[in-house]
Tab-separated table of C-alpha atoms in Angstrom:
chain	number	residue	atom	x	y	z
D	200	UNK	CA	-194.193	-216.692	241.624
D	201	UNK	CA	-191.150	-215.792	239.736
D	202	UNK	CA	-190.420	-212.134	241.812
D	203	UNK	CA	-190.498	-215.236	245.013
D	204	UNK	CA	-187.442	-217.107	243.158
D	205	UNK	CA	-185.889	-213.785	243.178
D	206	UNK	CA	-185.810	-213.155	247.102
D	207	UNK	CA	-182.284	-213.111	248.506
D	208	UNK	CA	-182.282	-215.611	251.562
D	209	UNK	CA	-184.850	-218.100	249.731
D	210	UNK	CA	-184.524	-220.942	252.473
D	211	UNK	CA	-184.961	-218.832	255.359
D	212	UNK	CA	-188.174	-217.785	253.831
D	213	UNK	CA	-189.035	-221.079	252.851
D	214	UNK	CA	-189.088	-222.388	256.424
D	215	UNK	CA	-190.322	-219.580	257.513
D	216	UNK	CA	-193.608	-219.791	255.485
D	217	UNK	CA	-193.586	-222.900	256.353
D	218	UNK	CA	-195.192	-222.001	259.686
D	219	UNK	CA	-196.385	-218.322	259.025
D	220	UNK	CA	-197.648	-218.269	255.567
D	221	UNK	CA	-199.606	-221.859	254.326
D	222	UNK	CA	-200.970	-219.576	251.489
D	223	UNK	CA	-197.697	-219.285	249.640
D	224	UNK	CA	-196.560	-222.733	250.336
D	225	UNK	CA	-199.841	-224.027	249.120
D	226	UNK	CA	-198.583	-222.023	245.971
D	227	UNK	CA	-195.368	-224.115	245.949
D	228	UNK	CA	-196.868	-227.309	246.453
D	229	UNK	CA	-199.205	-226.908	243.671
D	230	UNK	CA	-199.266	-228.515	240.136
D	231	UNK	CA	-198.405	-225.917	237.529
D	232	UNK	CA	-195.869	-224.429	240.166
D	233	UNK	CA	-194.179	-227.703	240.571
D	234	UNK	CA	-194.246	-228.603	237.111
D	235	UNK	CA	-192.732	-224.916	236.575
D	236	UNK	CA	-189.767	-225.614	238.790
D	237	UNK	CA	-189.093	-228.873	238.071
D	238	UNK	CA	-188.993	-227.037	234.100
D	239	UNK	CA	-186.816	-225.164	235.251
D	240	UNK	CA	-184.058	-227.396	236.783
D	241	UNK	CA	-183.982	-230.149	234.175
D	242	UNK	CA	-184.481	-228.257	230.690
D	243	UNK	CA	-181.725	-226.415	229.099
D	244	UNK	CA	-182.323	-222.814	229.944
D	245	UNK	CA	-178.976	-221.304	228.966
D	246	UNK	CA	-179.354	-223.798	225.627
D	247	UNK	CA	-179.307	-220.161	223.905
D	248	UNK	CA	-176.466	-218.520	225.536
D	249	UNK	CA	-175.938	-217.961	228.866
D	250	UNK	CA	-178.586	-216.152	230.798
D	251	UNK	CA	-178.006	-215.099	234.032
D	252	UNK	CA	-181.711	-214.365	235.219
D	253	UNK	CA	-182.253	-218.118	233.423
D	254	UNK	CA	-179.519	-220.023	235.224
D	255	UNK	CA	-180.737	-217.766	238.812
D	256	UNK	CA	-184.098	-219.196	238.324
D	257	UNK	CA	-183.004	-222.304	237.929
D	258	UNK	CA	-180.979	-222.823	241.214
D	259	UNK	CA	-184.051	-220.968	243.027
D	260	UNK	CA	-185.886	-223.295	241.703
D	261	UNK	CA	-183.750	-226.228	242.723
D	262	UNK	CA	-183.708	-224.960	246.574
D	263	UNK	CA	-187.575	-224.812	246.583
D	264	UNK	CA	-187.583	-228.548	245.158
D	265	UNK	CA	-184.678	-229.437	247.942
D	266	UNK	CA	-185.859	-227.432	250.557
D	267	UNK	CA	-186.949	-230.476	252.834
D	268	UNK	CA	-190.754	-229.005	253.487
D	269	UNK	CA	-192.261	-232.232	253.737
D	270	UNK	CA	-195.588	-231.064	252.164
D	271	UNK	CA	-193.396	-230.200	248.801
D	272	UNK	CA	-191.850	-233.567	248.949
D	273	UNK	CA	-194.813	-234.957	249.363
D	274	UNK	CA	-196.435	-233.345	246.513
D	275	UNK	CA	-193.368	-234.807	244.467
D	276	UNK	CA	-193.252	-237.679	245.417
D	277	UNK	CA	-197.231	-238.408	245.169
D	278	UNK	CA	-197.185	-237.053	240.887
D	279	UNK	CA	-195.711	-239.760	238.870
D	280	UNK	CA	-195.338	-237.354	236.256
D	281	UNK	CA	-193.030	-235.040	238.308
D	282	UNK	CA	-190.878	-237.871	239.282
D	283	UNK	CA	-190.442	-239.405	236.217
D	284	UNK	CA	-189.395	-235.896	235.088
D	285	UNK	CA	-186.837	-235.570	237.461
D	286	UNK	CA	-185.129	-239.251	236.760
D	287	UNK	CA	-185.539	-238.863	233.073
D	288	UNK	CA	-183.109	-235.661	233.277
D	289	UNK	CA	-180.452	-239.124	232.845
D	290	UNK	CA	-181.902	-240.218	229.449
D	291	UNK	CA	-179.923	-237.127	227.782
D	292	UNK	CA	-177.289	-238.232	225.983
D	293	UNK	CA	-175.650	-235.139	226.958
D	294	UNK	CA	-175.765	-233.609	231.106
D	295	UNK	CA	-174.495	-230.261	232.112
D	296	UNK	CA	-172.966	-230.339	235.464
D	297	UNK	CA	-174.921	-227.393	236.896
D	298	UNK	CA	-178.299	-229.168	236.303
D	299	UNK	CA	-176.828	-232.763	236.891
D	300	UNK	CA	-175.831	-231.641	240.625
D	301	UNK	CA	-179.622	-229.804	240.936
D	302	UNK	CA	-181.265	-232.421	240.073
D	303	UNK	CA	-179.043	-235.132	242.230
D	304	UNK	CA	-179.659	-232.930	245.600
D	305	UNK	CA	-183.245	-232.662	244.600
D	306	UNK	CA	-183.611	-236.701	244.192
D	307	UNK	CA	-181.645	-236.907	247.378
D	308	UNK	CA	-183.651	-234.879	249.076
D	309	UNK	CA	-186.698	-236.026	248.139
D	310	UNK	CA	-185.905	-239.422	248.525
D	311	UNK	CA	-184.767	-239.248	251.883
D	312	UNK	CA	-187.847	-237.760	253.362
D	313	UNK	CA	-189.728	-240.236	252.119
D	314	UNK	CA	-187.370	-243.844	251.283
D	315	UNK	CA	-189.848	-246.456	250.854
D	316	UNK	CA	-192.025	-244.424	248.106
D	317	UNK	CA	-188.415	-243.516	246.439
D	318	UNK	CA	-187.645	-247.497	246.328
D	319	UNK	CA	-190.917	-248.052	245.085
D	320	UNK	CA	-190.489	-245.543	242.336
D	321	UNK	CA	-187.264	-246.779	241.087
D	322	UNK	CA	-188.482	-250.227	240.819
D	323	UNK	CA	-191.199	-249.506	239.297
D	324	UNK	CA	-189.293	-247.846	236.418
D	325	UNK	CA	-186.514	-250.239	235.290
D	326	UNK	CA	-185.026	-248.012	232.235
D	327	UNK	CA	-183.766	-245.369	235.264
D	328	UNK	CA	-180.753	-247.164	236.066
D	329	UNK	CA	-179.110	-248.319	232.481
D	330	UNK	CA	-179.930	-244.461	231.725
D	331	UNK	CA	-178.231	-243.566	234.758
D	332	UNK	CA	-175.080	-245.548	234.136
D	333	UNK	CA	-174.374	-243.647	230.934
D	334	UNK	CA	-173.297	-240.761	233.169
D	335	UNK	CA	-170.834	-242.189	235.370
D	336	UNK	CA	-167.988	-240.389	234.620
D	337	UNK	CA	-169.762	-237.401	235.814
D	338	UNK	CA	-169.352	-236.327	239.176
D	339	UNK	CA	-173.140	-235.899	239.992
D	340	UNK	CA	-173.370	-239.350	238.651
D	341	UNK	CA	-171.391	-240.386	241.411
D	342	UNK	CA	-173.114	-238.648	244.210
D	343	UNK	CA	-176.327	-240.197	242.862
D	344	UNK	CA	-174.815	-243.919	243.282
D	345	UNK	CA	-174.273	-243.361	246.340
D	346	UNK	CA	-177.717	-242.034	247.105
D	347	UNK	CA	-178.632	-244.992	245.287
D	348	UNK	CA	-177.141	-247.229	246.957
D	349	UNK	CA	-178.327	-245.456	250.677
D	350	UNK	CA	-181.829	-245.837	250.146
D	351	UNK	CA	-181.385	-249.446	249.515
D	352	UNK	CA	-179.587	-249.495	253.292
């Protein structure tokens, strides 16, 4: 699936397939691949340098999660694991703002297609928040109050 991440227009594929092809967004939507992307946006892949194929993947990777297909937001949202993956990205003491703004527009996208669950998520894990709050003098940080505070609305 990685040659995929390397396709020029990504989105307009993405909704494309999204009526053409169910076989390769049944790939997307599936467990490892998730888990794959999701690696890919909130671990430190230029942690040895900077790697342009690394850092490429990484916001492909990020417009697959944000893409607003609602059966990958769906599969998100419905895999604890993935989620809490995603939030915990705030428990590092230390957030580069690349990553910080991927994973903000993939919350907020996520989120919004589905509010209630996201609600429902958050208060179900308390420690997202204080872990959160460390980051507020980044500008991601920001974005994601207000996000925050949206859902809530």
């Amino acid at each position: 699936f990685e040659d995929i991440l390397e396709v020029e227009d990504l989105m307009l594929l993405l909704q494309y397939m999204r009526f053409r092809y169910r076989n390769v967004l049944d790939l997307f939507k599936s467990l490892p691949v998730l888990e794959k992307l999701v690696d890919y946006v909130v671990e430190d892949v230029t942690s040895n340098g900077t790697d342009a194929r690394a850092v490429q993947l990484t916001k492909r990777a990020a417009e697959i999660l944000s893409s607003q297909i609602p059966d990958i937001d769906e599969a998100i949202l419905d895999n604890e694991d993935l989620m809490c993956r995603l939030y915990d990205f705030w428990e590092e003491p230390n957030i580069e703002h690349l990553r910080a703004n991927l994973v903000v527009k993939i919350i907020g996208c996520i989120n919004e297609a589905q509010p209630e669950k996201a609600v429902l998520f958050l208060k179900s894990n308390p420690q997202i928040i204080p872990a959160f709050m460390k980051h507020l003098d980044k500008a991601a940080a920001a974005t994601f109050f207000a996000h925050l505070c949206r859902l809530e609305e």
